[in-house]
Every structure is written in structure tokens, then in C-alpha cells.
XYZ file of C-alpha atoms in Angstrom:
529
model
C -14.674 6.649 -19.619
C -12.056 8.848 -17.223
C -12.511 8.183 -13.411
C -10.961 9.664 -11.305
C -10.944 8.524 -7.516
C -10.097 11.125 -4.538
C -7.635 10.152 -1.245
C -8.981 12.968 0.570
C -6.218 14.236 3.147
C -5.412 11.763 6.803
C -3.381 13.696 9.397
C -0.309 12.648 10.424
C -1.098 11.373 13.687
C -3.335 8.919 12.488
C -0.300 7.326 10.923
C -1.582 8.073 6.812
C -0.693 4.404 5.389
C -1.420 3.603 1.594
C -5.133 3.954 1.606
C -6.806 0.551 0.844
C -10.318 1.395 0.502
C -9.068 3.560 -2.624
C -7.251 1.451 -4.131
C -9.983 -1.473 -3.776
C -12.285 1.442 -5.146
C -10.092 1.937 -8.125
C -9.271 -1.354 -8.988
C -13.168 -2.042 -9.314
C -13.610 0.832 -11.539
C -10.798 -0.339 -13.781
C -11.767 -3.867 -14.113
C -14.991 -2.835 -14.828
C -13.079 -0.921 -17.800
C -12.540 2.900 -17.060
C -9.375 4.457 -17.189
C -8.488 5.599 -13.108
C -6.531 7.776 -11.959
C -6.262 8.528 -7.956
C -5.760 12.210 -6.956
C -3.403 11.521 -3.901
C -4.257 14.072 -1.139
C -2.969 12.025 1.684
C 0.803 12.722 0.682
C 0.849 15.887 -1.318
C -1.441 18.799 0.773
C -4.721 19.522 -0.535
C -5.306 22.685 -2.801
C -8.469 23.618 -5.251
C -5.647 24.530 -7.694
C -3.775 21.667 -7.496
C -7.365 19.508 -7.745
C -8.032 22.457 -11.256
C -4.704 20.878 -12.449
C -5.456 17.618 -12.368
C -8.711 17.591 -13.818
C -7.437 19.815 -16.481
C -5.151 16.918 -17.102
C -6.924 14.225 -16.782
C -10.475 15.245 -17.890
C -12.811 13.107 -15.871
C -16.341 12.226 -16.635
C -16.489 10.200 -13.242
C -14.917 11.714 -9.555
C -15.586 9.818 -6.568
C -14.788 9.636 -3.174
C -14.512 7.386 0.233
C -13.987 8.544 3.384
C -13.950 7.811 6.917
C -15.942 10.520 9.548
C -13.160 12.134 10.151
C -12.426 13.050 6.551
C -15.541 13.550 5.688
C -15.735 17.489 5.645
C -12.833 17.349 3.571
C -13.780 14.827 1.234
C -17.373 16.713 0.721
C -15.196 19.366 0.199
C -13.421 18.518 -2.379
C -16.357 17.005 -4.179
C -17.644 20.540 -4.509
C -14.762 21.644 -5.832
C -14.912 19.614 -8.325
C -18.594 20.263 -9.211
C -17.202 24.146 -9.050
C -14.595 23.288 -11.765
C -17.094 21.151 -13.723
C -20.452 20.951 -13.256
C -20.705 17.959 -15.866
C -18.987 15.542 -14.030
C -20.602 13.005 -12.062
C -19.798 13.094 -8.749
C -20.062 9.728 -6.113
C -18.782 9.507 -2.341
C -18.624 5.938 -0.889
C -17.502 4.565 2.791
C -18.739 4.020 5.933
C -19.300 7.294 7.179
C -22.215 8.229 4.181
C -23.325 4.909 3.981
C -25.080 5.468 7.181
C -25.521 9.318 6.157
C -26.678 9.076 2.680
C -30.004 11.135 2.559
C -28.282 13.970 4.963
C -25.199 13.885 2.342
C -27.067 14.545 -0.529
C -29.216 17.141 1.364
C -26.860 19.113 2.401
C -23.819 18.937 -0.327
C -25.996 19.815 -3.799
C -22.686 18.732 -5.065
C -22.773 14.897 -4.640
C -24.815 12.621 -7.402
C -25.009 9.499 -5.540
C -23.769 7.145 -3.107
C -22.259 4.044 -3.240
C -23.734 2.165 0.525
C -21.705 -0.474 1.857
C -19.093 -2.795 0.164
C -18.882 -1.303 -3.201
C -16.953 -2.987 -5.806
C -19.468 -4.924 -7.315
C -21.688 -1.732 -7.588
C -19.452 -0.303 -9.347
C -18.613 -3.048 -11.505
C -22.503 -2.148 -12.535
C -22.227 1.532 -12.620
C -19.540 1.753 -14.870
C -20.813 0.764 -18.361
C -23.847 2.642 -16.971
C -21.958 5.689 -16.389
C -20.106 5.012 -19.640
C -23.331 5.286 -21.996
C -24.593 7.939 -20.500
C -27.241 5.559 -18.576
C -29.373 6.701 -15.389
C -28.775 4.262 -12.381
C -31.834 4.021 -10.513
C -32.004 0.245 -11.122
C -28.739 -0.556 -9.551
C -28.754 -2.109 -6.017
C -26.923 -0.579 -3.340
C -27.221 3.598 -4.245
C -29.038 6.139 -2.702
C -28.773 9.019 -5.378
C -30.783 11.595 -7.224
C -32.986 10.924 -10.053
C -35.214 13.292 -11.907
C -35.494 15.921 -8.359
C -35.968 12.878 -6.066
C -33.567 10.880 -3.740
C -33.903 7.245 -4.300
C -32.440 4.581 -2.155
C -31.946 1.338 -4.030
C -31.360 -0.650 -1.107
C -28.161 -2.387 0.105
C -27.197 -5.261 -1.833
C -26.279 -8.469 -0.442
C -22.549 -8.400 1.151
C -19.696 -10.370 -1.233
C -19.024 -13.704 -0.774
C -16.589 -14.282 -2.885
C -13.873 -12.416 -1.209
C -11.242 -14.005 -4.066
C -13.322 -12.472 -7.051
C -11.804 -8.799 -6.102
C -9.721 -7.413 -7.827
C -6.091 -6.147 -6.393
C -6.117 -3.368 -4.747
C -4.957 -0.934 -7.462
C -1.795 0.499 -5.203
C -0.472 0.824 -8.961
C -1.930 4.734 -9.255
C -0.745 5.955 -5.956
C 2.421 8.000 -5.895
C 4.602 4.794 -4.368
C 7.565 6.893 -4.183
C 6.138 9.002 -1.891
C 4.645 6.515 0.231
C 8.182 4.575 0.598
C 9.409 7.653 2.038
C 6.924 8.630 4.301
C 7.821 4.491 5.198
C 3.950 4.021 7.131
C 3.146 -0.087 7.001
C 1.132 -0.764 4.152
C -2.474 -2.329 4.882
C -3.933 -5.637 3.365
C -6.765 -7.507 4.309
C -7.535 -11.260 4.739
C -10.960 -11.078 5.347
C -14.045 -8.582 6.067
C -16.355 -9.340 8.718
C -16.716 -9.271 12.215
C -19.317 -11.613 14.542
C -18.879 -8.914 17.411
C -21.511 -6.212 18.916
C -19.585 -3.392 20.659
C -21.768 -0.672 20.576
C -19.836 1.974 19.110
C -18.294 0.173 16.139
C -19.698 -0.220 12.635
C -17.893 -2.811 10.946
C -20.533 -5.451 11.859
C -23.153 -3.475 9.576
C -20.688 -2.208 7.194
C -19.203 -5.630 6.343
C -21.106 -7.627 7.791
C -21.204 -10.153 11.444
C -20.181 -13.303 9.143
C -16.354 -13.521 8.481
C -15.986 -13.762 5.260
C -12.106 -14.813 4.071
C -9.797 -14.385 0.576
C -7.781 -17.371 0.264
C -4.386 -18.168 1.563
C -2.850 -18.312 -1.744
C -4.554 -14.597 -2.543
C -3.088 -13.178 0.753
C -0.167 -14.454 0.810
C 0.336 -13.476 -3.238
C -0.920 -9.775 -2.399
C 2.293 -9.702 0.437
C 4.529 -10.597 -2.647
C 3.628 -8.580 -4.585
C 4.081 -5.518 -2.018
C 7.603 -6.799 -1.458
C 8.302 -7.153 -4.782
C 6.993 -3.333 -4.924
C 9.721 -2.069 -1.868
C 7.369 -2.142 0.927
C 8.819 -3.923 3.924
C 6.135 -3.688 6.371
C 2.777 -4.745 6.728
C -0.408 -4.249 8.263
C -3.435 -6.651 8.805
C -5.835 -4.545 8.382
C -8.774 -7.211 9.523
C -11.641 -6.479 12.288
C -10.101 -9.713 13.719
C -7.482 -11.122 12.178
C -6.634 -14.136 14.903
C -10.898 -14.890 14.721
C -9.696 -18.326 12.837
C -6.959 -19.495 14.376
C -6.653 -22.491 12.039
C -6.466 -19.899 9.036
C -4.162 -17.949 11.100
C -1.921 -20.613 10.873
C -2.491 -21.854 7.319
C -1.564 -18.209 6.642
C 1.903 -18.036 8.612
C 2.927 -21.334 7.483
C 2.483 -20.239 3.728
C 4.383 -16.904 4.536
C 6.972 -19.487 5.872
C 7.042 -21.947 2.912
C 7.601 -18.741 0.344
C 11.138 -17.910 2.695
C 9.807 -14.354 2.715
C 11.297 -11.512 5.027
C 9.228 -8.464 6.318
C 7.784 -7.417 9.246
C 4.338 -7.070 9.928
C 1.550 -5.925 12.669
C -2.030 -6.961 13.209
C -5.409 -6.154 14.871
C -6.466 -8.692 17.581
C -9.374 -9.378 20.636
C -7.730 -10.693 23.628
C -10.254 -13.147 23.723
C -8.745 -15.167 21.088
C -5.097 -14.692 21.895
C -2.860 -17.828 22.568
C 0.703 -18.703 22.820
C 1.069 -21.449 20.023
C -0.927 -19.225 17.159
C 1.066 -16.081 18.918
C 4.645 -17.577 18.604
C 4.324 -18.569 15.041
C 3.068 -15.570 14.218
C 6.522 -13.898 15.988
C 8.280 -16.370 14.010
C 6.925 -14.931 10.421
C 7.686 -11.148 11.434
C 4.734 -9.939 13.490
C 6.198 -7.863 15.789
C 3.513 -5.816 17.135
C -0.007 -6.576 18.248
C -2.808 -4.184 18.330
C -5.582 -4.994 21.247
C -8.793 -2.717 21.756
C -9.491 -3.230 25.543
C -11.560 0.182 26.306
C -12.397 0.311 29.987
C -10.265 -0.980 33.151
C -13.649 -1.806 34.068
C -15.724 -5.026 33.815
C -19.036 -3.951 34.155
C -18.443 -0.772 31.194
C -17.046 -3.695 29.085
C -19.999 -5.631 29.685
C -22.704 -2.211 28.991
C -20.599 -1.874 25.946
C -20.589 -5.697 24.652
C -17.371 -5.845 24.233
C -17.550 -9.332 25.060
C -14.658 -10.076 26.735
C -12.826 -9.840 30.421
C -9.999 -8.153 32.327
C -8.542 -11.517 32.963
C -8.591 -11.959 29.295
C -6.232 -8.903 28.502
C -4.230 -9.748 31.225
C -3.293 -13.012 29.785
C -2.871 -11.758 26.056
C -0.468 -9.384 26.944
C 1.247 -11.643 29.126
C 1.014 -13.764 25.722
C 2.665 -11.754 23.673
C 5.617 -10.442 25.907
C 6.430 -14.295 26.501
C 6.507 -14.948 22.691
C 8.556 -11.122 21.779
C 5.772 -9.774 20.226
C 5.068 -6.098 21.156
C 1.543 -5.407 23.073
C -0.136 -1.841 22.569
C -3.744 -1.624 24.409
C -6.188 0.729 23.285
C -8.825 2.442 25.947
C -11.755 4.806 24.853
C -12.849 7.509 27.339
C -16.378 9.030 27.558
C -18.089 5.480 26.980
C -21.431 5.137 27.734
C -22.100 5.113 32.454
C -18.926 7.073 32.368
C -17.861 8.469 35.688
C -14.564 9.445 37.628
C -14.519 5.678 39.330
C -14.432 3.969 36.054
C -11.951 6.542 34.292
C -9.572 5.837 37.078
C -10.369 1.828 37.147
C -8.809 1.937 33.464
C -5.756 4.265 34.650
C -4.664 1.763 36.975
C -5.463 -0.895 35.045
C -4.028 0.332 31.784
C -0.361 0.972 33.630
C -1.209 -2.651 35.307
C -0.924 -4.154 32.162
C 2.569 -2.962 31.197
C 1.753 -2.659 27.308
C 2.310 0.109 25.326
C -1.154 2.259 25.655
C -3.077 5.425 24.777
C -6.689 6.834 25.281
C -9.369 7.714 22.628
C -12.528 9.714 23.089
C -15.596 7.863 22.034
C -16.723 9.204 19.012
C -20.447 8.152 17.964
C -20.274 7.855 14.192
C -23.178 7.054 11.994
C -24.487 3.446 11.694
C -23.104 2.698 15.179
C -25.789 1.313 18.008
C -24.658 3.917 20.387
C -25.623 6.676 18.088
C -29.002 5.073 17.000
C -29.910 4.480 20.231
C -28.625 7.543 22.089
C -31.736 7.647 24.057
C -30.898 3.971 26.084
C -27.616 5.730 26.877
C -25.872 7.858 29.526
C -24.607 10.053 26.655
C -25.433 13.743 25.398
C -23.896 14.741 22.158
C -22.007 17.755 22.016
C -21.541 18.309 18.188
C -22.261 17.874 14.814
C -19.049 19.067 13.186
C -18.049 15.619 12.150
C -14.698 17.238 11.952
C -14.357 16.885 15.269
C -14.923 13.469 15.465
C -11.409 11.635 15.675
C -11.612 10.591 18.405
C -8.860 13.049 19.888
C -11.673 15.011 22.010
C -14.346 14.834 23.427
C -17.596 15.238 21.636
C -20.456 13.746 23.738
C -20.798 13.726 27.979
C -21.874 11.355 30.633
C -24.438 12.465 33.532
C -21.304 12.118 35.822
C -18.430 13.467 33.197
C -17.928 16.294 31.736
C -16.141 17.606 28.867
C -13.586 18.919 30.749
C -13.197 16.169 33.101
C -12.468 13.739 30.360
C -10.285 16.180 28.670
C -8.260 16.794 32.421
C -8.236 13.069 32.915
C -6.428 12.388 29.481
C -4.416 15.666 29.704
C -2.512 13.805 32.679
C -1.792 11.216 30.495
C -0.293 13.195 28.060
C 1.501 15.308 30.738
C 3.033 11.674 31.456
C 4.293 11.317 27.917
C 5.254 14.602 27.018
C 7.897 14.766 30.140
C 8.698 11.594 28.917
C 9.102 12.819 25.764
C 11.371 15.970 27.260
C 13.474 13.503 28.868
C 14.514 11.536 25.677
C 15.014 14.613 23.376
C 16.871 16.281 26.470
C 18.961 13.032 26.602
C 19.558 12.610 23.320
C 21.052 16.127 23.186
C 23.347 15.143 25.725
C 24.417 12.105 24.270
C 23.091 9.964 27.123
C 20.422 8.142 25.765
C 20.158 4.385 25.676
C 20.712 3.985 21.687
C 17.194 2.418 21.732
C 15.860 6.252 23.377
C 18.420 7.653 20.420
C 16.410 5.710 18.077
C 13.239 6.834 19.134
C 13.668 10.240 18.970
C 15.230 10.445 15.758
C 12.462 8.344 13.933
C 9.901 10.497 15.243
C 11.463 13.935 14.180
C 12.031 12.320 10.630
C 8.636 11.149 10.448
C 7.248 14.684 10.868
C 9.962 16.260 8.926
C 8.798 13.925 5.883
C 5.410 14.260 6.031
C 6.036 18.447 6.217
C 8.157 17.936 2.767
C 5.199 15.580 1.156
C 2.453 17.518 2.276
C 4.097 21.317 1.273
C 5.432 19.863 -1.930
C 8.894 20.902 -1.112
C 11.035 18.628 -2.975
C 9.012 20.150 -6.005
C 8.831 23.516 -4.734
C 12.551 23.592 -3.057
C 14.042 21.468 -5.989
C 14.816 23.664 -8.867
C 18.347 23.838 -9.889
C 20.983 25.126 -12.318
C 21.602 22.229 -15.236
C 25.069 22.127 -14.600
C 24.922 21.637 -10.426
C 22.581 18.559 -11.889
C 25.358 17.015 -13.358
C 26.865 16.342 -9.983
C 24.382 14.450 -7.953
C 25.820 14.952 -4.146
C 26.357 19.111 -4.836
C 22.445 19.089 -6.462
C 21.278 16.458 -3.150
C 23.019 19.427 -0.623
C 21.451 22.154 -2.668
C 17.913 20.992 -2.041
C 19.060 19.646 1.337
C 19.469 23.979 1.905
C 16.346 24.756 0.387
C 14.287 22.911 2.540
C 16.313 23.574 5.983
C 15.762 27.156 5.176
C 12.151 26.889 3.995
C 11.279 25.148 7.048
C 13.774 26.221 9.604
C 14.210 22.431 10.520
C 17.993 21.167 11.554
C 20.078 21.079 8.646
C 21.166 17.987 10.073
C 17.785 16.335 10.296
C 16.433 17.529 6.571
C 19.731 16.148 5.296
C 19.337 12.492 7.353
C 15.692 13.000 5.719
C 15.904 13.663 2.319
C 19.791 11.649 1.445
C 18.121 8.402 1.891
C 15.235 9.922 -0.396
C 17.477 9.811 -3.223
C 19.921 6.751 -2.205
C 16.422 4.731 -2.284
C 15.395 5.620 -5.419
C 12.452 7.459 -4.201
C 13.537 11.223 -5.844
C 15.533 11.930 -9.054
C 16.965 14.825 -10.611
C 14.435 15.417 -14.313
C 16.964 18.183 -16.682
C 15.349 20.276 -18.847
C 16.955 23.881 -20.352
C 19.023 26.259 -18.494
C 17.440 24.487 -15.384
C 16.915 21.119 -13.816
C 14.649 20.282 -10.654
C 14.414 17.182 -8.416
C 11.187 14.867 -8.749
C 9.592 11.832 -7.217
C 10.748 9.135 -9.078
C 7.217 8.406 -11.025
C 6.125 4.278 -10.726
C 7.762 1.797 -12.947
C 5.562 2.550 -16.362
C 3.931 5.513 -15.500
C 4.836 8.679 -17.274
C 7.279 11.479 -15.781
């Protein structure tokens, strides 16, 4: 049996890593003995035509699809499409956002067959020879789907203990060259699980309050294996990675005992921040520390549960700046008792800091207590387009805050950044830049001038060339250099500093064929042209 597993498209802002969930998705399917491919959408722009192509291809009994809220229009969307360009194939969406929207889904997208509810791989490890023999799946726990006119929830099945018994996440059927040279960290876990109760977070109902953890050995393999693969930075993607500090250390000093080299990032609460755990993590690569702190004011963090104090962030960033590790706070806007006093408590206490910060608007998704329980809450939703919801605008009110106001009080934030921002391109065009402020600038153009080229196709659609300009790799690298400055209107000089280390790195090649030859991805080691 053919499955085939969607990465519906992540904008650029949100910093589109390798997607995990997939891959975890995919690997589960395989083990369970289909033959997977992923149709990457997060790297190469979405069209129903390229989605025909593939499925023409590939000739899937089984599509599926996670998603987040915020990609979950898309995702839907591309489900029907599929059901458009087959009706026989059996369609399944999984994640968070419809496991807490399942009978809705399936109302209101005739395309969807079922859904997978919470952690899914051992669902799907029953699904598949199911699936395979033509089987209904009524019986299996954890699905709400349709069967014979009905919906039928089959209730959630009991979260996965052994963390160990997954599978790898199968970053094998992603297009790696692409991912390399978009150069976003790519995301493991070490556990799932988190024992907090903020009020507008799901992860303790989608994975559950107990922390569940892989083994050091399994981690620590996994980063090894990524190296060995040419990633060179990592993510911990974990609710709460420093939760066990013992394990946090077991973990660093096995990173240590293997000599390896890379640098990484992780999630934190700055309740469980301190210096000894901190500086040993410095000392295997982390370099940057992630800290959701979402009010500058004590008594929202206590309506909220975040469970922890001012004091408390205080002293983790202090933490981390005395070890070298970089501090970036996160604050959420529109929270629930809202009003101009507490907005500007977390202005002044967010530049009191002296981290790295930015705002979010709260965005109720399903399955989260401040959505079930709008009612107990100083909240009014403005919207259902879950579109909307990234948490980039506002999309519910306080009594004492309107749209507008949050939107003004964020806007001057940005207003801070963008002449910020003016200042270091202006700089850098007059050579007067601290090389650091140099730095800065050109990463940032070169990460949205690779993510134009990946998500327009335009090494495919800029790379065609005459067989005999092939045979000289440097004249063949400028002619596609041209192609794309003139396609896009970008700085010659930028596409060029862009796509040179494309090819030095292995991650494009030139594939001859006839009169003509064209550049390519390079495919994965194994995996046909």
C-alpha cells in the first residue's frame, strides 16, 4: 500500500524547520509497512498541479495530513484536492488542531475520511494493514471518522509510554537538499509531556501533563545521525526541555562524551532555569534559549496559570547572559483581564529585562481551556477564519482592549524595530556597520531570498541551460545566477552570495540531457533523480 503524507505550506516568518510531526507520521506508516512518500509543501510553493503530478507519480491509496491551526485551511485544502483528483483515495488529517475539531472537520470538509486524535503513531501502526486489505476501521482506538453515513468517535487511546519504541523520524523522504539551504535548525524531541496549566496552551491534553522521556542513548543517536546527514544546528523541540534537570545533564554529558560539534537552541520555563545545568548546556553548543514569559504583569500571569514570577524571569535571563547563552522572551498580548495598564506593565518590563523579545496575539485554538471556557473569561472572539489565527493579530478583545488598541500597542513595537532595522541596512550601505550589524543584515536578506527561490521553484524554473555551457560549471552557476536576479529583480549580488554556496555545498547539481541541460536539487543519497 502507497501513502502518501502532506507538509502543508509554513510561512517564512514562522521560521519553516524540517517538519517533525511528518516525519514521525511517516516513519509510523512505513514501519507499519507502506511505502511513504512526503509531498513537501513547506519548501517548494503549493500548486493543485504540482499535487496532480505527484499523485500521478506516485499513485496513492492512502493521503494524509497534520497540521497546526494555522495551516489548517491549507492543509483541508489540499485534502480536497486530492479527493478532486481521486475520489478513491482515502483521505486522513491528524494534529492538534483537528484533534480538538474532529466532528466540525468532517462536517464541513466532505473530503476528509477520518481523523487520527492525539499522538498517532501507534494508530497508525493499526490502520495500516487495515487500510491495506481494504478493512473498515471503526474498531480502532483513537479515530473519529465516517462509517456507513455516521461519524464515529472511537475514543482517544491511552498516551505512549514507551517513548523509545518510535520509530525515527523519517527525515529520509523530505527534500534534504532543500532544507540545508534554506539552513532553519532542525527539530528533535527528548520527550512529550508537559505537567503545566496555562490556559491557552494545548500540549498538556495533546501529549499529555506526565513527562514522558526517549532515552539518552536514543537522543543523543538521533543528533548523530542529523550530523552525519549535514545539519549543523539543532532545535529542542520539548514543552520543557530543562523540566529534569538531572536528564538535562545526563543528556549534555553524553553529547560531550561522543566529542560532537553543533550548535543547538531549546525551549525553557524560567522557573527551572539555573546556572550549573545552564553553563553545561553553553558548554555543549546551546547558544540560545527560548523563554515564554507573557505578561510584565504578576497578577495576568497568575489568571493565566502560568505558574511562575517576574522575579523568576529576571533571574533566568540574568542566568543565561552570565553563562553566554543568548535569552529571547516571548510576551502574548490580548490575554485574558487585558487592559492598557497591563499592556504597558509588560512594555517596561519586557525592555527591563534586556533579552531579545517580541509580542504575540493570543490566539484561542481548539482544545485550549481559554477557548472551552470562554464564558469565565474577559474575552470576545472575533473570528472563525482559523487562518487568521497565528498569532500575528488580533483575533479576540478584552472589555478594556480593543482590536485596535492591541494592534497600536504592538505597532509601536514594530515601529521600534523597523527604524532599527532602517538603521542597519542604511549602515550597511555605507559601510559603517559594526561587522556583527553587517552580519545581520546580510543573513536576513539571504534568508528571504532563499526561501523566494524554494518556494517559486526557480532553480527548476530559472535553471535550464545549453549542454555545452553545462560543461563548464562556474559559466552554467552565473547563468542561473542571471536568471533568477532577473526573475526576481533581487541584487545580482545577493542571488549570487545565495545560490554559489548552493552548489559549492552540494545542495544543487547540473542533470544533462539532449541539446539541453538544467540545474537540480541534488536528490538524497539513494533516492532516484
Amino acid at each position: 500500500m502507497r501513502v502518501a503524507v502532506i507538509a502543508p505550506p509554513y510561512p517564512l516568518e514562522e521560521a519553516p524547520a524540517p517538519p517533525l510531526g511528518v516525519c514521525y507520521v511517516a516513519a509510523a506508516f512505513e514501519q507499519a509497512g507502506a511505502e511513504v512518500r512526503i509531498f513537501d509543501f513547506v519548501v517548494s510553493g503549493y500548486s493543485k498541479e504540482k499535487l496532480q503530478k505527484a499523485m500521478d507519480e506516485f499513485k496513492p491509496h492512502v493521503v494524509g495530513s497534520t497540521s497546526v491551526t494555522m495551516s489548517f485551511p491549507q492543509a483541508a485544502q489540499i485534502i480536497t484536492d486530492v479527493k478532486e483528483i481521486d475520489p478513491a483515495v482515502y483521505t486522513i488529517m491528524g494534529g492538534p488542531h483537528v484533534s480538538f475539531w474532529a466532528p466540525e472537520t468532517l462536517e464541513i470538509f466532505p473530503a476528509v475520511d477520518c481523523i487520527v486524535v492525539g499522538e498517532g503513531e501507534q494508530t497508525i501502526a493499526e490502520i495500516t494493514p487495515l487500510l491495506a486489505k481494504g478493512e473498515t476501521l471503526e474498531n480502532v482506538t483513537g479515530l473519529i471518522l465516517r462509517h456507513n453515513g455516521d461519524i464515529v468517535n472511537t475514543g482517544w487511546r491511552d498516551f505512549i509510554q514507551d517513548l523509545d519504541s518510535l520509530p525515527m523520524p523519517a527525515r529520509h523522504l523530505l527534500p534534504l537538499s532543500r532544507y540545508k539551504a534554506l539552513g532553519f535548525p532542525v527539530s528533535i524531541i527528548t520527550s512529550r509531556g508537559c505537567p503545566n496549566q496555562c490556559i491557552f496552551c494545548l500540549g498538556r491534553r495533546m501529549v499529555g501533563h506526565k513527562v514522558r522521556y526517549r532515552s539518552v542513548k536514543k537522543v543523543v543517536d538521533e543528533i548523530e545521525t542529523l550530523l552525519e546527514m549535514g545539519f549543523n544546528r539543532i532545535n529542542v523541540a520539548d514543552d520543557l526541555f530543562t523540566s529534569n534537570k538531572k536528564r538535562v545533564r545526563e543528556v549534555c554529558n553524553e553529547i560531550k562524551n561522543r566529542g560532537l560539534k553543533f550548535g543547538w537552541s531549546a525551549f525553557s520555563r524560567v522557573n527551572t532555569a539555573d546556572k550549573e545545568t545552564f553553563a553545561l548546556m553553553r558548554e555543549t553548543g546551546c547558544d540560545c534559549v527560548s523563554f515564554g514569559i507573557e505578561s510584565g504583569n504578576q497578577e495576568m500571569l497568575k489568571r493565566v496559570k502560568k505558574g511562575i514570577t517576574l522575579a523568576q524571569a529576571e533571574k533566568a535571563v540574568k542566568i543565561c547572559k552570565e553563562v553566554g547563552i543568548l535569552p529571547h522572551a516571548s510576551f502574548m498580548v490580548g490575554l485574558p483581564g487585558e487592559t492598557h495598564e497591563t499592556m504597558a506593565d509588560s512594555a517596561r518590563f519586557a525592555k527591563k529585562l534586556d533579552a531579545i523579545y517580541g509580542y504575540h496575539f493570543l490566539a484561542p485554538f481548539p482544545g485550549t481551556t481559554v477557548l472551552e471556557n470562554l464564558d469565565e473569561y474577559d474575552l470576545e472572539i472575533l473570528t472563525d477564519d482559523w487562518s487568521l489565527y497565528d498569532a500575528n493579530r488580533p483575533v479576540v478583545r478584552t472589555s478594556q482592549v480593543s482590536p485596535q488598541d492591541a494592534i497600536e500597542f504592538v505597532g509601536r513595537f514594530e515601529k521600534e524595530c523597523e527604524e532599527e532595522w532602517k538603521r542597519l541596512e542604511e549602515g550597511y550601505g555605507k559601510g559603517v556597520n559594526s561587522p556583527e550589524d553587517d552580519l545581520r543584515v546580510e543573513g536576513t536578506r539571504k534568508v528571504g531570498g532563499t526561501f523566494q527561490i524554494l518556494e517559486e521553484d526557480l532553480v527548476e524554473k530559472c535553471g535550464v541551460i545549453p549542454a555545452d555551457l553545462a560543461k563548464i560549471p562556474e559559466k552554467a552557476l552565473n547563468a542561473l545566477v542571471d536568471a533568477i536576479a532577473g526573475r526576481t529583480g533581487r541584487d545580482h549580488d545577493l542571488v549570487e552570495s545565495i545560490v554559489v554556496p548552493f552548489y559549492k555545498n552540494g545542495h544543487i547539481r547540473i542533470v544533462n540531457g539532449g541539446a539541453d541541460a538544467c540545474w537540480a536539487w541534488t536528490p538524497n543519497p539513494g533516492q532516484a533523480a
